Short mmCIF file of C-alpha atoms in Angstrom, two decimals:
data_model
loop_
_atom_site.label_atom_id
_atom_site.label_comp_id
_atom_site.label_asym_id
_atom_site.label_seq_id
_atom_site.Cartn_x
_atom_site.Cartn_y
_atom_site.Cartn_z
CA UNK S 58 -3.94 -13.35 -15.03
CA UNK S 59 -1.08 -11.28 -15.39
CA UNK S 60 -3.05 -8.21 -16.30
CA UNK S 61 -5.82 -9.21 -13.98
CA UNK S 62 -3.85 -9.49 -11.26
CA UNK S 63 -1.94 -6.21 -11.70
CA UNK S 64 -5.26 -4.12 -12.96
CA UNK S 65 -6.91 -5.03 -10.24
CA UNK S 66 -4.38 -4.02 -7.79
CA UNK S 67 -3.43 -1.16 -9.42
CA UNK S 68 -7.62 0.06 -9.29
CA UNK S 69 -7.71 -0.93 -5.70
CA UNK S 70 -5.04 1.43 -5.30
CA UNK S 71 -7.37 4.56 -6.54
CA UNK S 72 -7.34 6.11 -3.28
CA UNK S 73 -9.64 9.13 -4.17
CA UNK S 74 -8.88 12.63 -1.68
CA UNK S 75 -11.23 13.21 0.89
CA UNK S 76 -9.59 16.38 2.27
CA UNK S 77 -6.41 18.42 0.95
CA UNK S 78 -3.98 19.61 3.58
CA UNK S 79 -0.50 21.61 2.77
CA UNK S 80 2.25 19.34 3.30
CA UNK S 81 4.97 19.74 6.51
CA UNK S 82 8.76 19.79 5.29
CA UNK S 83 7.97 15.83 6.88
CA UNK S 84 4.72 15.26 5.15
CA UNK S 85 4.24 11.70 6.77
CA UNK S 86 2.91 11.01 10.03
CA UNK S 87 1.83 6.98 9.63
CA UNK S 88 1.99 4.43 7.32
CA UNK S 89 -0.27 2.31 6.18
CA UNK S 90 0.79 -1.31 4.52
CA UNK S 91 -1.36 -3.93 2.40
CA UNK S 92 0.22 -6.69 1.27
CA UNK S 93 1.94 -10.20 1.28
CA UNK S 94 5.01 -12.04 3.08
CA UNK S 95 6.87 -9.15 1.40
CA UNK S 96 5.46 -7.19 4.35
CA UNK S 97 3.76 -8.65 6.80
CA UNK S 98 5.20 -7.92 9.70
CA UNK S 99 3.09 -10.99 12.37
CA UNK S 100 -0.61 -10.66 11.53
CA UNK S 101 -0.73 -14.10 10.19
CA UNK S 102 1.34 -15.16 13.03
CA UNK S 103 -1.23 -13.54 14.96
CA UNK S 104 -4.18 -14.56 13.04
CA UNK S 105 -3.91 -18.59 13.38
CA UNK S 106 -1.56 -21.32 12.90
CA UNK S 107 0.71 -20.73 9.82
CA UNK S 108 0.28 -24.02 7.63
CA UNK S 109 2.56 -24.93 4.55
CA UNK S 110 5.36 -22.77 3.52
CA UNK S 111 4.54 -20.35 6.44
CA UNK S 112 4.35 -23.24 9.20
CA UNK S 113 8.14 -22.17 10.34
CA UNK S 114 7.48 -18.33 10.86
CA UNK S 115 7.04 -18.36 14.33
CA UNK S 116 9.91 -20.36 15.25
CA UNK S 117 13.62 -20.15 14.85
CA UNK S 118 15.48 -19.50 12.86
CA UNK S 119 13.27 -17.24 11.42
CA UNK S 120 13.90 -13.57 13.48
CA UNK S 121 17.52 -15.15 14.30
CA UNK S 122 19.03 -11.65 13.48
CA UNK S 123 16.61 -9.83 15.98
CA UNK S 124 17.33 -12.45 17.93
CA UNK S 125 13.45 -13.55 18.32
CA UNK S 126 10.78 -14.71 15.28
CA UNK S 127 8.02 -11.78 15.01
CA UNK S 128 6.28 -13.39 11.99
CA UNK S 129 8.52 -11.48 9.50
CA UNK S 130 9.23 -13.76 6.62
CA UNK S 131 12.81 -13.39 7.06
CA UNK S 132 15.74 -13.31 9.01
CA UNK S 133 15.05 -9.71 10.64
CA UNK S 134 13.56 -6.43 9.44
CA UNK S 135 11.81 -5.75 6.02
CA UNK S 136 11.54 -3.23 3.74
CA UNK S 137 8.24 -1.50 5.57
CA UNK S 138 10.41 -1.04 8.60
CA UNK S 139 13.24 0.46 6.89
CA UNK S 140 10.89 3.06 4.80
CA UNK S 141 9.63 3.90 8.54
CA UNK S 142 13.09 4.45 9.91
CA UNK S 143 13.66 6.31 7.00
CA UNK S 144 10.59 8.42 7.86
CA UNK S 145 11.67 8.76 12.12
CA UNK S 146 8.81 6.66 12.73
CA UNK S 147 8.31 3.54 15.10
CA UNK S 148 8.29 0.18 13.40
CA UNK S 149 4.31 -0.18 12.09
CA UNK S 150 2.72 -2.99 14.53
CA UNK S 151 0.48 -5.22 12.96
CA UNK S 152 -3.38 -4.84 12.53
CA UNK S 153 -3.71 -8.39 14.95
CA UNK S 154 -1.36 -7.10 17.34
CA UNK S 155 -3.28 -7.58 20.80
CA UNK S 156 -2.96 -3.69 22.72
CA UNK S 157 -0.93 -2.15 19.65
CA UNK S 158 -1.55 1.81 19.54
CA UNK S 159 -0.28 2.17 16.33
CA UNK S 160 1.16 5.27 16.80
CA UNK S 161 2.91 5.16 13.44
CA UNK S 162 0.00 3.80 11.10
CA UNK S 163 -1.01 0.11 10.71
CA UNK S 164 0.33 -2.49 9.11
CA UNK S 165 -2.55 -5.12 6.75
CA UNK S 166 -0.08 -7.37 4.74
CA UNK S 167 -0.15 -10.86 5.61
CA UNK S 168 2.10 -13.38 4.17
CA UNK S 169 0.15 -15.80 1.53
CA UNK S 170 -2.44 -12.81 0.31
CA UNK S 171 -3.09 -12.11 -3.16
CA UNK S 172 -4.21 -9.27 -4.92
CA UNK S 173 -6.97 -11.20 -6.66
CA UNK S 174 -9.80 -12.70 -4.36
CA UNK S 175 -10.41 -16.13 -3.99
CA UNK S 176 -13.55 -16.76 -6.05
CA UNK S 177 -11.71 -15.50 -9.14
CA UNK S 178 -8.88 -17.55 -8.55
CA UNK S 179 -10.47 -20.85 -7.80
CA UNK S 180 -13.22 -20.17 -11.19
CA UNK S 181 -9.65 -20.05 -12.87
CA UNK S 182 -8.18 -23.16 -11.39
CA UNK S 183 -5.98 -21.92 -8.96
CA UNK S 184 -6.26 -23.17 -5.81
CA UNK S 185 -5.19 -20.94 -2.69
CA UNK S 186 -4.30 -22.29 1.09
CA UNK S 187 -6.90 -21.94 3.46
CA UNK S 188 -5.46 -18.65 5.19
CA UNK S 189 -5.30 -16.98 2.28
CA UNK S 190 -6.40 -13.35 3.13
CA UNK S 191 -6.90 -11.30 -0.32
CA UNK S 192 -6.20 -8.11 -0.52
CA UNK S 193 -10.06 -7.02 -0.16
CA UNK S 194 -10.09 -8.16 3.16
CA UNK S 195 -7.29 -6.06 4.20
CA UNK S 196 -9.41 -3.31 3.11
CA UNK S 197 -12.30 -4.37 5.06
CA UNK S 198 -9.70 -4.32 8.25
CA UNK S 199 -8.46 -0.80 7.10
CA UNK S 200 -12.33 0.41 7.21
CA UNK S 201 -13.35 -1.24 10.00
CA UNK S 202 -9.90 0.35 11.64
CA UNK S 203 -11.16 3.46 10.68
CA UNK S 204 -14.13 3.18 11.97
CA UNK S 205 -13.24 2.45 15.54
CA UNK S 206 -10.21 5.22 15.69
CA UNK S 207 -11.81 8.12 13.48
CA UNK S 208 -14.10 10.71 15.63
CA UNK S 209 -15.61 12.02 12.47
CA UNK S 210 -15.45 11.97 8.44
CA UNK S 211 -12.76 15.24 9.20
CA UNK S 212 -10.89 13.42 11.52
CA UNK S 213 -10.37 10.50 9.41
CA UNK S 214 -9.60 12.98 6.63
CA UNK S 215 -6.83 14.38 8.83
CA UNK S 216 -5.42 11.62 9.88
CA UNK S 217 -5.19 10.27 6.18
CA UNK S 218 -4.08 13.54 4.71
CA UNK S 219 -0.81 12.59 6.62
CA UNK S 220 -0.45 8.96 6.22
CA UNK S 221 1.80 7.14 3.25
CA UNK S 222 0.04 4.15 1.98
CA UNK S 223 2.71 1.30 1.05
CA UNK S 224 0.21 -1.02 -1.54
CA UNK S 225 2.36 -4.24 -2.22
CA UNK S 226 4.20 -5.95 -3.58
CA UNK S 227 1.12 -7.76 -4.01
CA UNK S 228 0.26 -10.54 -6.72
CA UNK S 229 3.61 -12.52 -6.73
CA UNK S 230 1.45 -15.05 -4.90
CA UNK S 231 -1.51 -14.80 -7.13
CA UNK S 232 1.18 -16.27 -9.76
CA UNK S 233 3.13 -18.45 -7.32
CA UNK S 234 0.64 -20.60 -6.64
CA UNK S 235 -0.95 -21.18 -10.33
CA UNK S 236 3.06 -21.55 -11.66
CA UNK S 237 4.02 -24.22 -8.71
CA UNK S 238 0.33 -25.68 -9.63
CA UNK S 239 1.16 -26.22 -13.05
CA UNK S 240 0.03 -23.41 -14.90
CA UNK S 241 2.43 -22.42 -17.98
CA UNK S 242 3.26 -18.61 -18.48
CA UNK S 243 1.53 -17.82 -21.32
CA UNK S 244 -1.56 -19.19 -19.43
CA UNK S 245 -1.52 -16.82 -17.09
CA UNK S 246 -1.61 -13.53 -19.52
CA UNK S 247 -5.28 -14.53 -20.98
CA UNK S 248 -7.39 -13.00 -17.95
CA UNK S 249 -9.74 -10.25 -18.14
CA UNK S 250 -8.73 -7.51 -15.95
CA UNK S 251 -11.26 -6.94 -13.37
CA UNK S 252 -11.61 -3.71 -12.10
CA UNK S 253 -12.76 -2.04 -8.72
CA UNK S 254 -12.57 1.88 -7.70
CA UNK S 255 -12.11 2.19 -3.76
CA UNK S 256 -12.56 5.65 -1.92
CA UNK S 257 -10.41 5.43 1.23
CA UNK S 258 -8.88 8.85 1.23
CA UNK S 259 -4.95 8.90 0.70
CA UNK S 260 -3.23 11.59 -0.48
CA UNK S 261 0.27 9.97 -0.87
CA UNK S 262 0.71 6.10 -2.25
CA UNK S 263 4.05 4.00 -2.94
CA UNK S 264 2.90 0.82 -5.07
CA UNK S 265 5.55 -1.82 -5.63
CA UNK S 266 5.98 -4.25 -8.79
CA UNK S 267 7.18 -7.75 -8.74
CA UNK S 268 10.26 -8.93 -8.01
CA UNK S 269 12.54 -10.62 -11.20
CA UNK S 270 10.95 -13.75 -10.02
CA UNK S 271 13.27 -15.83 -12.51
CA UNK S 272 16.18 -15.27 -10.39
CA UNK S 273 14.27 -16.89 -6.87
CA UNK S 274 16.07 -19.99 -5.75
CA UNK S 275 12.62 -21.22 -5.65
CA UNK S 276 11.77 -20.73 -9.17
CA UNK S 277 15.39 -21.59 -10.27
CA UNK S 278 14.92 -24.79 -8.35
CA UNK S 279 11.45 -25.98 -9.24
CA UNK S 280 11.94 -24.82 -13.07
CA UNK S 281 15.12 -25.82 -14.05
CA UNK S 282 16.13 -26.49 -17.16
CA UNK S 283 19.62 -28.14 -19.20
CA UNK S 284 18.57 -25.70 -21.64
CA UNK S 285 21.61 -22.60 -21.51
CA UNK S 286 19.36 -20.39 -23.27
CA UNK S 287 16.67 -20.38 -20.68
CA UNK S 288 18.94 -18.58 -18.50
CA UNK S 289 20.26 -15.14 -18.81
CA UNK S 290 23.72 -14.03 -18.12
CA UNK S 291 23.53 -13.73 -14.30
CA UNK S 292 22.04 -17.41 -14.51
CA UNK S 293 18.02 -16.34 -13.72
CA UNK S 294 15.32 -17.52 -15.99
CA UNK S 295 14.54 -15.29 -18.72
CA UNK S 296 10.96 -16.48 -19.24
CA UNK S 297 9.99 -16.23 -15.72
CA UNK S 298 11.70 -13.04 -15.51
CA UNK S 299 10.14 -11.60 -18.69
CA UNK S 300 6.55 -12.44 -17.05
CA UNK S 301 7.47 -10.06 -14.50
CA UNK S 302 8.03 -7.51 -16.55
CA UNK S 303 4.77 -8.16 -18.32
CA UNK S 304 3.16 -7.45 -14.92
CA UNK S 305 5.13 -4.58 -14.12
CA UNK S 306 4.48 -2.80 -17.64
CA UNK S 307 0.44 -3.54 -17.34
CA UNK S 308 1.06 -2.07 -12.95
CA UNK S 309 2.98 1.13 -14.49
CA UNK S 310 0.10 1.62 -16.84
CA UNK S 311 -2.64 1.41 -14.59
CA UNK S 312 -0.60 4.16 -12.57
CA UNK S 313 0.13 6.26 -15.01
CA UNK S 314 -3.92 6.54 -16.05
CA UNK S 315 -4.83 6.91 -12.46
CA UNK S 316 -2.30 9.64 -12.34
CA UNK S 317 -4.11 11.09 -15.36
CA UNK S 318 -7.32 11.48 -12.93
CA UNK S 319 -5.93 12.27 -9.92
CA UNK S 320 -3.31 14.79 -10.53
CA UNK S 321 -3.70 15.76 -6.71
CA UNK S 322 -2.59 12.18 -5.45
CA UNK S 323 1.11 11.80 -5.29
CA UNK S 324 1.66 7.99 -6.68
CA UNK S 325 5.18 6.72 -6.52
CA UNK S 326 6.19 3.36 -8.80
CA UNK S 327 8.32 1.82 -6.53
CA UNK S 328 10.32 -0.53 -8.96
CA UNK S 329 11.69 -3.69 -7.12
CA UNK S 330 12.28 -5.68 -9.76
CA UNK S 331 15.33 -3.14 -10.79
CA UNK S 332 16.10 -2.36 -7.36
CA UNK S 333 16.98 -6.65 -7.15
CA UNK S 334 18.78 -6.42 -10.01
CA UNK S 335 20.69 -3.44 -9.04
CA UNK S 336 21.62 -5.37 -5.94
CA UNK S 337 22.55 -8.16 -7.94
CA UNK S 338 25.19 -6.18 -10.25
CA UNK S 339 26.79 -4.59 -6.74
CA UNK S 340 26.63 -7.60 -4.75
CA UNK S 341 30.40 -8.22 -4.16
CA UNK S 342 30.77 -4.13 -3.26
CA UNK S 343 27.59 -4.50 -1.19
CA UNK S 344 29.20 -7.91 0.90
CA UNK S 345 26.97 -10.61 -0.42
CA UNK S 346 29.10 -13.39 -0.87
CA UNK S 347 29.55 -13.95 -5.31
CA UNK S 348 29.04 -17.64 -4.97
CA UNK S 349 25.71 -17.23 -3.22
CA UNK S 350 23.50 -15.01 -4.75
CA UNK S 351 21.47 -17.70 -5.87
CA UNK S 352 21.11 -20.04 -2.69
CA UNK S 353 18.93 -19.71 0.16
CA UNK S 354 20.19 -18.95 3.61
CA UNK S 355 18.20 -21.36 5.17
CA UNK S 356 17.06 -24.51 3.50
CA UNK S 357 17.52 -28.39 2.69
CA UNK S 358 20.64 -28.36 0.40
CA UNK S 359 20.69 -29.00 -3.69
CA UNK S 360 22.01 -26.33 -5.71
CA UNK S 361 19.86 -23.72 -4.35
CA UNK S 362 19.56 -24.99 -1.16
CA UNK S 363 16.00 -24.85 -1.33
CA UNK S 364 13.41 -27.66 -1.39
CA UNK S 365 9.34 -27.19 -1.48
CA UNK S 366 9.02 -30.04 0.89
CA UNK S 367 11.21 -29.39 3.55
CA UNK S 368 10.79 -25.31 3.86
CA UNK S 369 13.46 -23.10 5.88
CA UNK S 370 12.81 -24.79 9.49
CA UNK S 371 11.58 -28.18 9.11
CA UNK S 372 13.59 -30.70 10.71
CA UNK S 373 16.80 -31.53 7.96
CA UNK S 374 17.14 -27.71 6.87
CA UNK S 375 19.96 -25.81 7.78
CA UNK S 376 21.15 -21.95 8.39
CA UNK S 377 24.48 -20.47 7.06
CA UNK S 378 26.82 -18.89 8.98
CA UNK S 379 26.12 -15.34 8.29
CA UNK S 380 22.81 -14.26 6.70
CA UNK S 381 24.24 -10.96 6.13
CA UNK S 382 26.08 -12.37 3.50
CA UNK S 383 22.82 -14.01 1.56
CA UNK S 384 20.65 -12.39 -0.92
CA UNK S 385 18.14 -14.94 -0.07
CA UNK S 386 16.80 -15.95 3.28
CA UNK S 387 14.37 -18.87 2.49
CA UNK S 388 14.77 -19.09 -1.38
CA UNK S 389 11.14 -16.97 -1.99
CA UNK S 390 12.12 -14.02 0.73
CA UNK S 391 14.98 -12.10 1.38
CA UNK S 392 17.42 -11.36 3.96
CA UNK S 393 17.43 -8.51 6.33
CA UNK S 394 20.56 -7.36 4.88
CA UNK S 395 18.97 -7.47 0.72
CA UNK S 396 15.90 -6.04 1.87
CA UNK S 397 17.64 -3.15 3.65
CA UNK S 398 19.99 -2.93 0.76
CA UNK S 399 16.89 -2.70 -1.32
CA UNK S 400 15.21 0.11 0.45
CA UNK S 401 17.77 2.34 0.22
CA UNK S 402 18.07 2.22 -3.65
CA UNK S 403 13.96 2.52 -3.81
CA UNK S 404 14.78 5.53 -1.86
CA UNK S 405 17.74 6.91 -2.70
CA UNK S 406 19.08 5.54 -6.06
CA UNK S 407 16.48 6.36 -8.06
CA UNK S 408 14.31 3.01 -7.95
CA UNK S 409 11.24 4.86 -7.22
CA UNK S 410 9.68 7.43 -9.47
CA UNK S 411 8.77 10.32 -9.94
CA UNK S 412 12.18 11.40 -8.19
CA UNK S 413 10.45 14.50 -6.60
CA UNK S 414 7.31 12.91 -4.92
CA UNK S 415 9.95 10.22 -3.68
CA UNK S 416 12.20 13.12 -2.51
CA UNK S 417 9.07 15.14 -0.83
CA UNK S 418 7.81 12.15 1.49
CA UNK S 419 11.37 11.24 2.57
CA UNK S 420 12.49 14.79 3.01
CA UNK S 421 12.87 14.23 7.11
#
């Protein structure tokens, strides 16, 4: 599944050019974001009643650093907003925001999606919660957005010549649900890639890889082991980690050969798994407190302080003090403070490659 999951993406992501324009000294005028919980910034807020691990989004304490929930998985602002910011743009609204303008692009991701659709999943024996939205269907929003904001094929051309399209992360929950279903590791590498080619138009593309999913209180909790082995020095887990990798070698392929073919395409790698584990190593310099890099802000206690059954918000969790201080917000997302720490090594530290193309789009 591994190199389903990550071919697939990576194909979706073959954003052929309609139109070539010169680019500005600040080449980006919108972005536009397809994704998961990574991202989403309230469309599945927006789009129903969140259910299971999402069921606490629109409450507090979720948004307790902004001071109000907005659907963002997380204490306060993600790593979208802060590559906007970085960019002088407005925060992107989200595509089911009622009267948005989206003056700075528009935002897809919603939390739960996976790269891979349903059907596949579900012939494999994964089963996905009901509002699931796959990545295809975010397309299908994107067109359909297109087609009610574009005056012709040249306008649409314009406008895209201009925009930054922010693909992912996408396909940690393809694996999150067959892993917390059961599924071993090695399992999840068999899959045939499947593989779709999608004209849309974008001339510059950041796709993301997977975070070191080993070292998520969430997988630390639901896969521990007495084993010492299984863990690596910073206490993660090596296998789960090493799948990761796997996914993030078979992603950096696919890039590189769509690079191959589209020479005129900027494509940027934007590597969080080493951006986490950069802010792991600089934690202590960075204010995250040493003896909590592994717990959740905001859960129901244990080692981890995180618990599948009673998610960040049920009645029995609790919040620490400062989640400033916290790598982790809810033990699978991060905190305002890691994700913004996180953003500025993707864009400044060298956690997003090639260094030129990076340097180019941020160059306001």
């Amino acid at each position: 599944m591994a190199a389903a999951a990550a071919t697939a993406l990576a194909a979706v992501l073959l954003l052929l050019v309609l139109a070539t324009t010169a680019e500005a000294a600040c080449s980006v005028s919108a972005i536009y974001s397809f994704g998961d919980s990574i991202a989403d910034t309230g469309n599945l807020l927006r789009e129903g009643p969140a259910v299971g691990a999402f069921a606490s989004i629109g409450t507090y304490p979720y948004g307790q650093t902004l001071r109000r929930p907005t659907g963002r998985c997380s204490d306060g602002l993600l790593i979208i907003d802060y590559f906007a910011m970085a960019l002088n743009l407005s925060l992107v609204s989200p595509y089911l925001e009622k009267g948005a303008r989206f003056e700075s692009g528009v935002n897809f991701a919603v939390a739960g999606a996976t790269a891979l659709d349903r059907s596949y999943l579900l012939q494999s024996g994964v089963v996905m919660p009901p509002a699931s939205v796959p990545l295809s269907s975010q397309l299908d929003w994107f067109r359909s957005h297109l087609n009610s904001t574009c005056s012709s094929h040249q306008d649409c051309a314009k406008k895209l010549s201009g925009a930054l399209f922010l693909v992912g992360e996408i396909g940690g929950n393809d694996y999150n649900y067959a892993f917390f279903q059961g599924r071993s590791i090695e399992s999840m590498k068999t899959y045939v890639p499947q593989v779709e080619v999608i004209e849309l138009g974008a001339t510059k593309i950041v796709i993301p890889g997977n975070f070191p999913i080993g070292c998520s209180p969430s997988y630390l909790s639901l896969f521990s082991t007495a084993i010492s082995g299984d863990y690596d020095d910073r206490g993660c887990l090596k296998s789960y980690n090493s799948f990761a990798m796997y996914h993030n070698d078979q992603l950096r392929a696919a890039i590189d050969d769509l690079r191959k073919v589209n020479s005129d395409v900027s494509i940027v790698y934007a590597d969080y798994y080493g951006a986490f584990m950069h802010l792991l190593q600089k934690a202590d310099l960075l204010g995250f407190e040493e003896g909590s890099l592994f717990k959740a802000c905001c859960g129901a206690g244990g080692k981890y302080n995180f618990d599948m059954n009673l998610m960040c918000g049920a009645v029995g969790t609790n919040v620490c003090a400062d989640p400033a201080q916290h790598i982790s917000w809810d033990g699978i997302h991060l905190t305002q403070q890691a994700y913004k720490a996180m953003a500025l090594s993707l864009i400044m530290e060298g956690f997003a490659q090639p260094a030129d193309i990076v340097q180019k789009i941020w160059s306001c």
